[in-house]
mmCIF file of C-alpha atoms in Angstrom:
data_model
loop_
_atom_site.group_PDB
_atom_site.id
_atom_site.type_symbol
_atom_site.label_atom_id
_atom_site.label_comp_id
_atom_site.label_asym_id
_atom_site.label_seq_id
_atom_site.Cartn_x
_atom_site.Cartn_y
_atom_site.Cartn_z
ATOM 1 C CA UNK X 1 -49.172 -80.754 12.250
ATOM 2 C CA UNK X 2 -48.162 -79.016 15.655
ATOM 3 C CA UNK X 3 -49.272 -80.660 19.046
ATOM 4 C CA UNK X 4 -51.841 -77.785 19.503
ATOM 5 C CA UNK X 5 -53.502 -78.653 15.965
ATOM 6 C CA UNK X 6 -53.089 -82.227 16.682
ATOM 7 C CA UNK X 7 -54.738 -81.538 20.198
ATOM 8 C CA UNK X 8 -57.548 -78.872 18.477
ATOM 9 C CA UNK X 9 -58.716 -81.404 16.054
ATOM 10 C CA UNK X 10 -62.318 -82.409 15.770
ATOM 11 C CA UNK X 11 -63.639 -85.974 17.546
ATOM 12 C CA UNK X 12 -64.500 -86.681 14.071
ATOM 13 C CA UNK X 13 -60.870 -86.407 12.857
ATOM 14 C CA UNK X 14 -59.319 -88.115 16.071
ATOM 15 C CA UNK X 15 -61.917 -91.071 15.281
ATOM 16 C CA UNK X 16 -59.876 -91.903 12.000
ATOM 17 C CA UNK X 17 -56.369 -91.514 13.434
ATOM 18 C CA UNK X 18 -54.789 -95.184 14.003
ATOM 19 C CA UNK X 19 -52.395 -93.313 16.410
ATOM 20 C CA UNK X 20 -49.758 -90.204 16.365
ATOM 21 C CA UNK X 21 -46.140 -89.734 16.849
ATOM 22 C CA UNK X 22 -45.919 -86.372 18.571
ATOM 23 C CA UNK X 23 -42.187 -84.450 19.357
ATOM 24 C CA UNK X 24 -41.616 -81.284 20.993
ATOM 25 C CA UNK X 25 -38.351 -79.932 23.235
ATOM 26 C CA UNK X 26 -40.565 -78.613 26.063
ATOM 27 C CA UNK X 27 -44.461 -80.617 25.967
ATOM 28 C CA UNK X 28 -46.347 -80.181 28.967
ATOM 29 C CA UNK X 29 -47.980 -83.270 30.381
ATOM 30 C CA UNK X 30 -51.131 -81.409 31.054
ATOM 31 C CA UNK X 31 -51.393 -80.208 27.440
ATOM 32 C CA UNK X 32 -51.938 -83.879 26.339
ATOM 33 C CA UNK X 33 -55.011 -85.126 27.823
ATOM 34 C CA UNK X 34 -57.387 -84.051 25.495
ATOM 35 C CA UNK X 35 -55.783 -86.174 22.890
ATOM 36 C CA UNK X 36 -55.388 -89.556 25.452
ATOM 37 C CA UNK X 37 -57.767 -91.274 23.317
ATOM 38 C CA UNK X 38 -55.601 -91.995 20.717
ATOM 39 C CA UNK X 39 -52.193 -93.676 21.631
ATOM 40 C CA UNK X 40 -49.779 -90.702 21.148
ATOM 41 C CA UNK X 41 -45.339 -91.521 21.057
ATOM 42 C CA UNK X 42 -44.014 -88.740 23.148
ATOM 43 C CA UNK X 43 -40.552 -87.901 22.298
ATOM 44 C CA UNK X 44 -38.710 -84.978 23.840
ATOM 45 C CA UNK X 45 -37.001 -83.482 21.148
ATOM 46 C CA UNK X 46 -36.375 -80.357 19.654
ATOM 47 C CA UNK X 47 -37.779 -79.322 15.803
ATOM 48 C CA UNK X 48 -35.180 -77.421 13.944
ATOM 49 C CA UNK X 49 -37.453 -76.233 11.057
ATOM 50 C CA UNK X 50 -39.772 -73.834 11.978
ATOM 51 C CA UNK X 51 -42.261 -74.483 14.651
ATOM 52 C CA UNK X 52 -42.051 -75.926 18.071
ATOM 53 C CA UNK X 53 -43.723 -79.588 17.859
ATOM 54 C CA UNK X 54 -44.755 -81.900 15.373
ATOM 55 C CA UNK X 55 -46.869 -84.251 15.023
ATOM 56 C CA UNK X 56 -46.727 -87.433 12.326
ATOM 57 C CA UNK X 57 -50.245 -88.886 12.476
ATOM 58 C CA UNK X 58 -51.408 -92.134 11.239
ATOM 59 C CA UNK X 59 -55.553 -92.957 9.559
ATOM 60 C CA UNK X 60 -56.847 -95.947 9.498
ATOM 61 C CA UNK X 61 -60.200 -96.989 7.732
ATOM 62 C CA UNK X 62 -63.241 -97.752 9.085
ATOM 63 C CA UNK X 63 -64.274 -98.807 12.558
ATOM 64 C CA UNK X 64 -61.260 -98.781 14.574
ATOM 65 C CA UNK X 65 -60.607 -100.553 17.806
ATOM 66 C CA UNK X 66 -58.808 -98.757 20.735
ATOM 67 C CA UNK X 67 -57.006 -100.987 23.759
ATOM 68 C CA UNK X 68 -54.292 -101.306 26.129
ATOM 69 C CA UNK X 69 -52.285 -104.391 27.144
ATOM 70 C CA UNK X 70 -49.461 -104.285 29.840
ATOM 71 C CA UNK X 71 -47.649 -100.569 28.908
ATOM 72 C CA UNK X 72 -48.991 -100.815 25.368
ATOM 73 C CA UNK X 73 -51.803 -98.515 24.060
ATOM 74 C CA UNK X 74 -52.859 -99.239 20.851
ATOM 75 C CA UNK X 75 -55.641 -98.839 17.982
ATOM 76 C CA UNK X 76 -56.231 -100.951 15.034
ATOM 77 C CA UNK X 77 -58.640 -101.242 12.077
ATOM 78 C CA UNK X 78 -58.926 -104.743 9.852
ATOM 79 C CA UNK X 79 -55.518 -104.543 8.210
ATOM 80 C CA UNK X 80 -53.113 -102.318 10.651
ATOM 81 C CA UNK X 81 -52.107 -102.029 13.666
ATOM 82 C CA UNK X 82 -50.531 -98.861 15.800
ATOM 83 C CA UNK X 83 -49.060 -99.007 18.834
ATOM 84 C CA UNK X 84 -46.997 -97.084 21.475
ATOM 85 C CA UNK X 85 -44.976 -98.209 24.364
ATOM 86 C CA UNK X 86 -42.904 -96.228 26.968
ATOM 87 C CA UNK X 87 -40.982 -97.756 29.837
ATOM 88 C CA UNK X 88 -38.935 -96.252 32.096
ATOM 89 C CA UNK X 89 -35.340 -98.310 33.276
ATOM 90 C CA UNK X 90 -36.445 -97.253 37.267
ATOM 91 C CA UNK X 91 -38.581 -100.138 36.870
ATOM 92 C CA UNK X 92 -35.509 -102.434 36.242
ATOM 93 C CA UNK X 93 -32.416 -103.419 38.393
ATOM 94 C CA UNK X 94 -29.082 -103.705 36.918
ATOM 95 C CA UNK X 95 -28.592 -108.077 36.965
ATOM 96 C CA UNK X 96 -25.344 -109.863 36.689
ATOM 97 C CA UNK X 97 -26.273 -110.094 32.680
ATOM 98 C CA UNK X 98 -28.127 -107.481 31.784
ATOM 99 C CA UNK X 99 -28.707 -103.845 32.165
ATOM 100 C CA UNK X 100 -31.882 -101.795 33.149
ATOM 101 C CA UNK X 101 -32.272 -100.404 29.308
ATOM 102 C CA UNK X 102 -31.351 -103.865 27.778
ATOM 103 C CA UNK X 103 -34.030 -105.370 30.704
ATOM 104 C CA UNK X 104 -36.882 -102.473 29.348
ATOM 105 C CA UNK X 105 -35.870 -102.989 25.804
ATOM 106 C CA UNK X 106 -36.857 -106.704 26.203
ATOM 107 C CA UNK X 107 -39.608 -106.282 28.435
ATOM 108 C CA UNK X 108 -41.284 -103.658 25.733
ATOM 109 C CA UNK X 109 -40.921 -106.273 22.587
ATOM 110 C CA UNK X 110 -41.846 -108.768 24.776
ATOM 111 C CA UNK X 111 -45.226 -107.058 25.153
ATOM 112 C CA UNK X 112 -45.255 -106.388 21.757
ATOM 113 C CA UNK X 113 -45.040 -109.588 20.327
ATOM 114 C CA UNK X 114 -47.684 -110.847 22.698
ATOM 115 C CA UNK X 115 -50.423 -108.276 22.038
ATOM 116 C CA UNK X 116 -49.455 -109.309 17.717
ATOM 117 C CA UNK X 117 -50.084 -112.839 18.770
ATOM 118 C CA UNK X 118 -53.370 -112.598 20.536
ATOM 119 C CA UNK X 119 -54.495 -109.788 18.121
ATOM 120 C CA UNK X 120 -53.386 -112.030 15.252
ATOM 121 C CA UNK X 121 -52.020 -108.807 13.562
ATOM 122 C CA UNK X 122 -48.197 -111.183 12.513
ATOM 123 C CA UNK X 123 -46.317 -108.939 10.443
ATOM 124 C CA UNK X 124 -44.412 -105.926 11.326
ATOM 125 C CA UNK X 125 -44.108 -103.165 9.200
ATOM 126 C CA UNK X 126 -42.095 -100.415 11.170
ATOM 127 C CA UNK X 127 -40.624 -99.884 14.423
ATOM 128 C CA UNK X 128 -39.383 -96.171 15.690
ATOM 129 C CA UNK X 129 -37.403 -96.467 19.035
ATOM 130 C CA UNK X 130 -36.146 -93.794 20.885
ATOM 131 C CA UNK X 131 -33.765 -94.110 23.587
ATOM 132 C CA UNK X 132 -32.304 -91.202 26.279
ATOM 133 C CA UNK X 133 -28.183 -90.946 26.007
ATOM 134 C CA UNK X 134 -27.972 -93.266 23.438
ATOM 135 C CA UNK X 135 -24.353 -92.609 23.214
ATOM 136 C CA UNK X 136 -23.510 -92.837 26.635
ATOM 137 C CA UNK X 137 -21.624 -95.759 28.077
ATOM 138 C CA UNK X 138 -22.838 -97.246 31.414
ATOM 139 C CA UNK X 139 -22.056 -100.397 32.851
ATOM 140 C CA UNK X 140 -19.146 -101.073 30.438
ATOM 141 C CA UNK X 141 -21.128 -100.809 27.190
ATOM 142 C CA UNK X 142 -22.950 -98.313 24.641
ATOM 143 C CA UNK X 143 -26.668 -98.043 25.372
ATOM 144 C CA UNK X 144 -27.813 -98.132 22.038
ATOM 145 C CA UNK X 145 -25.737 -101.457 21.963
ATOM 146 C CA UNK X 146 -27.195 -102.583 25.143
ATOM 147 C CA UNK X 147 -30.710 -101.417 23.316
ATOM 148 C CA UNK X 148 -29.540 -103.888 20.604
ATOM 149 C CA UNK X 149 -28.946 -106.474 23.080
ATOM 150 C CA UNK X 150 -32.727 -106.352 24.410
ATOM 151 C CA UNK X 151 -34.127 -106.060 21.482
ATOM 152 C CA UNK X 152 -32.925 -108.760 19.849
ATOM 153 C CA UNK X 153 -33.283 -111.253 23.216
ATOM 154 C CA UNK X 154 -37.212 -111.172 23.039
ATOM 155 C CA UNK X 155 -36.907 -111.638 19.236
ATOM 156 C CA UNK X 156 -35.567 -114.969 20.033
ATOM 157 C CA UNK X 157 -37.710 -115.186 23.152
ATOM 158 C CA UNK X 158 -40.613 -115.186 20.264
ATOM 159 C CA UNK X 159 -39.079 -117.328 17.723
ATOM 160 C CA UNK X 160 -38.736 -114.052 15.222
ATOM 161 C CA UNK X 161 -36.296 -113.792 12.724
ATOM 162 C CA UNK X 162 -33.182 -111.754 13.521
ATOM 163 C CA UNK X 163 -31.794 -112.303 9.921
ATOM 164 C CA UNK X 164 -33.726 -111.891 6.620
ATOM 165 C CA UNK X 165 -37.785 -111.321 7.968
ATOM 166 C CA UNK X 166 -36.988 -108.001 10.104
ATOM 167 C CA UNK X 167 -38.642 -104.704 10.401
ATOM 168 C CA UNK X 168 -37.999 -101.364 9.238
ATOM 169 C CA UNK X 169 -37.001 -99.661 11.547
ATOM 170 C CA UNK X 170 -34.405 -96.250 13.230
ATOM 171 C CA UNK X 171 -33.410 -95.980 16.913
ATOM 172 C CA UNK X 172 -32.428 -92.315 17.731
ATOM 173 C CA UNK X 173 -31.328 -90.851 20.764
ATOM 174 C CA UNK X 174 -32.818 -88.348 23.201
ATOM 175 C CA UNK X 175 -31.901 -85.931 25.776
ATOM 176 C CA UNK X 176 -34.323 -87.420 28.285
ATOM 177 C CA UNK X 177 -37.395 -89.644 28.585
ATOM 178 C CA UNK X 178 -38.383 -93.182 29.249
ATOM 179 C CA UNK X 179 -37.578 -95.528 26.005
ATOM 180 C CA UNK X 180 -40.185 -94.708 23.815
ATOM 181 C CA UNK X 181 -41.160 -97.422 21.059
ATOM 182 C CA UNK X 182 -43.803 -96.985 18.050
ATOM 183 C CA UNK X 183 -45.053 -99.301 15.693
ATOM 184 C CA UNK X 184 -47.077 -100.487 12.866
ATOM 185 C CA UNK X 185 -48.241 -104.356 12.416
ATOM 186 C CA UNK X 186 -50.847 -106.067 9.914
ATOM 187 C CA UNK X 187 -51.926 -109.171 8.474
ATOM 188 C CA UNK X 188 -50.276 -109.371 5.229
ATOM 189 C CA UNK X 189 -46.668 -109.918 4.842
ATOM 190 C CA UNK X 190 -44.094 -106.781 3.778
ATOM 191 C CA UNK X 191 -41.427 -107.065 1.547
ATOM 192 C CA UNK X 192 -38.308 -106.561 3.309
ATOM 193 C CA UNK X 193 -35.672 -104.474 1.137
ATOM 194 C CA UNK X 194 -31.713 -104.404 1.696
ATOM 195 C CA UNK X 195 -29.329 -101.805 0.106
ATOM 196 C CA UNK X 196 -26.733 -103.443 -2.341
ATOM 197 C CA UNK X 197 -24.127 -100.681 -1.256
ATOM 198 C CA UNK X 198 -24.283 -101.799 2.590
ATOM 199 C CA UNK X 199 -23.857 -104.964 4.410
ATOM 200 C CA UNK X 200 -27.409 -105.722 5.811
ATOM 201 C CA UNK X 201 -27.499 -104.087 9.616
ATOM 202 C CA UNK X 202 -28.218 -107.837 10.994
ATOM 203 C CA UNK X 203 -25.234 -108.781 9.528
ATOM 204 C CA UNK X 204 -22.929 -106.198 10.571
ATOM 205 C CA UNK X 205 -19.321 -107.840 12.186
ATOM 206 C CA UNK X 206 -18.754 -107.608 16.154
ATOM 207 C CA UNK X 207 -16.721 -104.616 16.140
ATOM 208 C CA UNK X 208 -20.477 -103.020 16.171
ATOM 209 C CA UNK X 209 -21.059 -104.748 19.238
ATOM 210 C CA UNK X 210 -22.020 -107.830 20.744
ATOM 211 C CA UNK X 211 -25.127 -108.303 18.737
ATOM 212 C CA UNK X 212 -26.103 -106.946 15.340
ATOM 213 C CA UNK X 213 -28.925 -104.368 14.822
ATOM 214 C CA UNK X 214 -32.241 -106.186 14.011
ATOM 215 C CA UNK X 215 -33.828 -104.656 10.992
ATOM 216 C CA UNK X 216 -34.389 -104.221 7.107
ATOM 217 C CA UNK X 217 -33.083 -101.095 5.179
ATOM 218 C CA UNK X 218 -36.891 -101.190 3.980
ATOM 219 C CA UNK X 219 -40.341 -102.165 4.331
ATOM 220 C CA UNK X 220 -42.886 -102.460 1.203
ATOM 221 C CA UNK X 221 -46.131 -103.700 2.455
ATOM 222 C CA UNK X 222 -49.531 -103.751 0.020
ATOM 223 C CA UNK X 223 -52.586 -102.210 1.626
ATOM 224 C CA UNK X 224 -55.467 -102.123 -0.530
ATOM 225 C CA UNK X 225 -54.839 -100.257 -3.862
ATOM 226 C CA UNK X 226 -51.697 -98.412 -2.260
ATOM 227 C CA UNK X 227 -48.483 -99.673 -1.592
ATOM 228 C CA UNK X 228 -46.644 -98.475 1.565
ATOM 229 C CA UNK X 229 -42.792 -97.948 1.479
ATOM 230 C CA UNK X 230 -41.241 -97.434 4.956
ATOM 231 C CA UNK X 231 -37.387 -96.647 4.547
ATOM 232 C CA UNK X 232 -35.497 -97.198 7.792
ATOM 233 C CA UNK X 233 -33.091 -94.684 9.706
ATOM 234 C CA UNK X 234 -30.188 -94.277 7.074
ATOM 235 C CA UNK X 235 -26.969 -93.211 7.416
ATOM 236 C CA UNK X 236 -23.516 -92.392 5.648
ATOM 237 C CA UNK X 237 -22.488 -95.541 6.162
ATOM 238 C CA UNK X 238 -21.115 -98.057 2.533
ATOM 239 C CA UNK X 239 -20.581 -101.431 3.489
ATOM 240 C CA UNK X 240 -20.456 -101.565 7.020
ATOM 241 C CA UNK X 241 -18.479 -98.365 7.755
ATOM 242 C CA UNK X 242 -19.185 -94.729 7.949
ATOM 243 C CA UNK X 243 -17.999 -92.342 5.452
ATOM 244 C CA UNK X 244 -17.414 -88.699 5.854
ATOM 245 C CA UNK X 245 -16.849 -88.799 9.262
ATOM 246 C CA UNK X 246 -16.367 -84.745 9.575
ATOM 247 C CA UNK X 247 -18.126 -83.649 6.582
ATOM 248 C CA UNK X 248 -22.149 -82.762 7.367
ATOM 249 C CA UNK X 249 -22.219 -82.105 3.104
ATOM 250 C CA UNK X 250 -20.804 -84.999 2.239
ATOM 251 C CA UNK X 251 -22.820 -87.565 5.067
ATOM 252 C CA UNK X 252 -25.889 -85.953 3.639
ATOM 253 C CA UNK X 253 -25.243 -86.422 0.215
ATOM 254 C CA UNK X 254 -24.188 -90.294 0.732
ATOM 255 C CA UNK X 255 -27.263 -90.924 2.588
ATOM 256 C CA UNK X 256 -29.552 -89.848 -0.308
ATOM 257 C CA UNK X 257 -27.082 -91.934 -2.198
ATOM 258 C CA UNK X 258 -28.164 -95.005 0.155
ATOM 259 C CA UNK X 259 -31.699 -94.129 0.086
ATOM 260 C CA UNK X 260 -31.202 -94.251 -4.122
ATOM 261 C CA UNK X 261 -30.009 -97.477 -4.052
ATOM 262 C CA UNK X 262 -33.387 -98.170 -1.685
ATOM 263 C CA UNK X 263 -35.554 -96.899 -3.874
ATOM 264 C CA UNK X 264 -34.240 -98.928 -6.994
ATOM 265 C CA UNK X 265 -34.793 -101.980 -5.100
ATOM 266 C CA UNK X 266 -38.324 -100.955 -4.107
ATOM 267 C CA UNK X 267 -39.119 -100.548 -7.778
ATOM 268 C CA UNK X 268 -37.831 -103.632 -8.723
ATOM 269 C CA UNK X 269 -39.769 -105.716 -6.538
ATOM 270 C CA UNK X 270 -42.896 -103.035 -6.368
ATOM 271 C CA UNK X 271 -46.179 -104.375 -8.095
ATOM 272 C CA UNK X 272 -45.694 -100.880 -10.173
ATOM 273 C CA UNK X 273 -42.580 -98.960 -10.178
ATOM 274 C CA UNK X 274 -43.399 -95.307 -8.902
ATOM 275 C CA UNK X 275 -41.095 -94.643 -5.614
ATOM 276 C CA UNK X 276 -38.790 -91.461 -6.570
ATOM 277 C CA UNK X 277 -36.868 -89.100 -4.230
ATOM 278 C CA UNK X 278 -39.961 -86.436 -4.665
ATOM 279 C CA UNK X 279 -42.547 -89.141 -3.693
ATOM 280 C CA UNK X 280 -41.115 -89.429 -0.126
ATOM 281 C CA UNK X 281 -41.434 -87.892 3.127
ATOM 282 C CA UNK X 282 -38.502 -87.366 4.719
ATOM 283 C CA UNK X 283 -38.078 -87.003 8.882
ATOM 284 C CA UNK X 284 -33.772 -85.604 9.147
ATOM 285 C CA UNK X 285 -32.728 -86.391 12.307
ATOM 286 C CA UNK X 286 -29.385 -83.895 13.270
ATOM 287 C CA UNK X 287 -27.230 -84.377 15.677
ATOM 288 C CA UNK X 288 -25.624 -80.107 15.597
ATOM 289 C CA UNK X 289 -28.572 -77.481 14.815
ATOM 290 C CA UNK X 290 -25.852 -75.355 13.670
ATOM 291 C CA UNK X 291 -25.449 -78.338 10.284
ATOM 292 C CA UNK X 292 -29.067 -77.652 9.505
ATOM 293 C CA UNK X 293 -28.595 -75.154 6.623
ATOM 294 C CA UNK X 294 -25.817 -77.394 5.378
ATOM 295 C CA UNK X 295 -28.519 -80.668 5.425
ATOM 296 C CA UNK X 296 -31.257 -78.383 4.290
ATOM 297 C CA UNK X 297 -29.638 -77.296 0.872
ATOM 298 C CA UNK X 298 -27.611 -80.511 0.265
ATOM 299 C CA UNK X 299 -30.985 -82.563 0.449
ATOM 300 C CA UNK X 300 -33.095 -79.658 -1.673
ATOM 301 C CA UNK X 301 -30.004 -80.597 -4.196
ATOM 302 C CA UNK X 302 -30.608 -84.210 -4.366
ATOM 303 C CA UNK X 303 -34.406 -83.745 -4.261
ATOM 304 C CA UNK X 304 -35.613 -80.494 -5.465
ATOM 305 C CA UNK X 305 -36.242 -76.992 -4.459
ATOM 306 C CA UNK X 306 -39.181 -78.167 -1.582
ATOM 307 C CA UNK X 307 -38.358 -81.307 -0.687
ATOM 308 C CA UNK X 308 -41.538 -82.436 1.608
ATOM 309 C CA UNK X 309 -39.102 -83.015 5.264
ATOM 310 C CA UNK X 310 -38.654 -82.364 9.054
ATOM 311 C CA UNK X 311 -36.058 -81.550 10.933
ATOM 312 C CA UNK X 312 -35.356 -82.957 14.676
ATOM 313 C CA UNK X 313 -32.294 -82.825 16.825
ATOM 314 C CA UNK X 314 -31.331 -86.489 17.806
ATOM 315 C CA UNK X 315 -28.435 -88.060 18.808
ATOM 316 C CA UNK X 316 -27.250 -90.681 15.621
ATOM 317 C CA UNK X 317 -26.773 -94.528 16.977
ATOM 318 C CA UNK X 318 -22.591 -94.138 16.192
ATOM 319 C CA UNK X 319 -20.434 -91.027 17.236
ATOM 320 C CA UNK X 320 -19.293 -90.215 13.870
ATOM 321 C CA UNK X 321 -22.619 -89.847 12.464
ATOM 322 C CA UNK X 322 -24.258 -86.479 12.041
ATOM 323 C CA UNK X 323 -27.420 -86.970 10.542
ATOM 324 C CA UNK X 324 -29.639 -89.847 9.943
ATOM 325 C CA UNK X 325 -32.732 -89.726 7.479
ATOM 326 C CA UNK X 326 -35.916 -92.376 7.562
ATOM 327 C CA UNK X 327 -38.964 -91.701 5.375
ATOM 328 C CA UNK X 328 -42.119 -92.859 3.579
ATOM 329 C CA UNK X 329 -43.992 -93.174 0.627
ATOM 330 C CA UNK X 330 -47.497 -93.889 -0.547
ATOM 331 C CA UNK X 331 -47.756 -95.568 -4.033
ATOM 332 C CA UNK X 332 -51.866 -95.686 -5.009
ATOM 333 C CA UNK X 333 -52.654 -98.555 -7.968
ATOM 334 C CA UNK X 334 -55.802 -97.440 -8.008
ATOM 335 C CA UNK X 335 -56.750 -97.932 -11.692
ATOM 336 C CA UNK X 336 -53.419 -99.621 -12.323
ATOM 337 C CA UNK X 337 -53.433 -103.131 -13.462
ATOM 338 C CA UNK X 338 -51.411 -105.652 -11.227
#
């Protein structure tokens, strides 16, 4: 829905939502504080699609419990937990080691993991991290490799897997804005899912930078009778490289390729098969509006004539990426027997 419907909705509705993740190219603070109560991701970033704003909300079930620890504003129910975290690198000074993003980055899991601990909420489902210039070089080095850098310091700082056990997860970049950080935790473990046609991010060689990205191509997570697929940020990349480097078409078209190959897994190790390119929601991230018609019929090719997607402008974690698509899928077995 748009921030205005998001921000018109009933106290009944709000009372359900575990937490939104809200993007618009020109939000005015002032418009938001009728929806404070429920932790809200603000990303500045344009919608290509139709509209001027979106906003991906999250329900929970039952009685749901609202807080905020350190920079973190969260709500939870029994099983999940949503939060949101947005710090902005003033508050850090550039140190002989490490830089004011790769200081917030840290700072921000940091927090994280400590609010998962004394909630007891262990197991994280999904990160989204979004990250101004994230193509930019500053202080000798990529920010979206010094991003890498922080995020996977307080990952060790907690004794969390970097290898193997990781989140879902993208990391795009904005024009502007604090790094922003969403996420969703619980208290049963996911399945984490790889993609036979890539090397697995946390394994990619140093010529991606001094440490690997931290996260799974996938998340499957059982939450009652449904289970939850989360598909990570993917790109048109085989192995560890990118392909297509100048061809929108063709980058589209391997990405649905990758998120095939995603989907096979998920049925293989899904209590019931059902995941299929229809099922999901997709959120396209593009780095040129002017590729959007390209994206737009390439992925109604792969998918079908309505494809259920959004459209953002983002800047893609490596140059030579144009487009980058995550998305999600809800798999009831209600009735089923597993």
């Amino acid at each position: 829905m748009s921030i205005a419907a998001f921000l018109e909705q009933p106290a009944e509705q709000k009372n359900s939502m575990l937490g939104a993740l809200c993007f618009s190219a020109d939000a005015v603070e002032s418009q938001w504080q009728a929806g404070m109560e429920v932790p809200c991701m603000r990303v500045p970033m344009q919608r290509l699609d139709g509209g001027d704003s979106l906003c991906e909300i999250w329900h929970g079930s039952g009685h749901l419990t609202q807080g905020q620890s350190g920079a973190i504003r969260y709500r939870h129910d029994d099983d999940v937990l949503f939060g949101v975290v947005a710090l902005s690198e003033t508050m850090f000074e550039a140190g002989a080691d490490k830089t004011p993003l790769q200081q917030a980055t840290e700072s921000a899991y940091r927090q994280i993991f400590a609010l998962l601990d004394e909630l007891h909420y262990p197991y994280l489902f999904r990160f989204w991290n979004y990250i101004a210039d994230i193509n930019t070089h500053t202080f000798g080095l990529e920010r979206y490799l010094q991003f890498n850098l922080g995020r996977q310091d307080a990952f060790l700082a907690h004794s969390r897997d970097v290898v193997g056990n990781v989140p879902a997860a993208c990391a795009l970049g904005s024009a502007h804005g604090p790094l922003t950080i969403a996420f969703l935790a619980g208290r049963v473990a996911p399945l984490n899912i790889e993609n036979p046609r890539q090397i697995s991010a946390y394994q990619y060689p140093q010529q991606y930078g001094p440490r690997s990205p931290t996260f799974s191509r996938a998340s499957l997570v059982r939450l009652g009778h449904d289970e939850v697929l989360f598909i990570s940020g993917t790109a048109s990349i085989v192995g560890h490289a990118t392909l297509h480097p100048a061809d929108v078409v063709a980058q589209t078209r391997e990405t649905m390729n990758n998120i095939k190959a995603v989907l096979a897994e998920a049925n293989r190790l899904a209590s019931q098969p059902g995941f299929d390119l229809a099922s999901l929601y997709y959120k396209v991230y593009v780095r040129h509006p002017a590729d959007l018609a390209q994206i737009r019929a390439e992925l109604a090719h792969c998918v079908g004539d309505a494809p259920k997607a959004v459209y953002l402008q983002a800047d893609v974690c490596r140059q030579d990426l144009l487009l980058e698509i995550e998305a999600t899928a809800v798999h009831s077995l209600a009735g089923q027997r597993v």
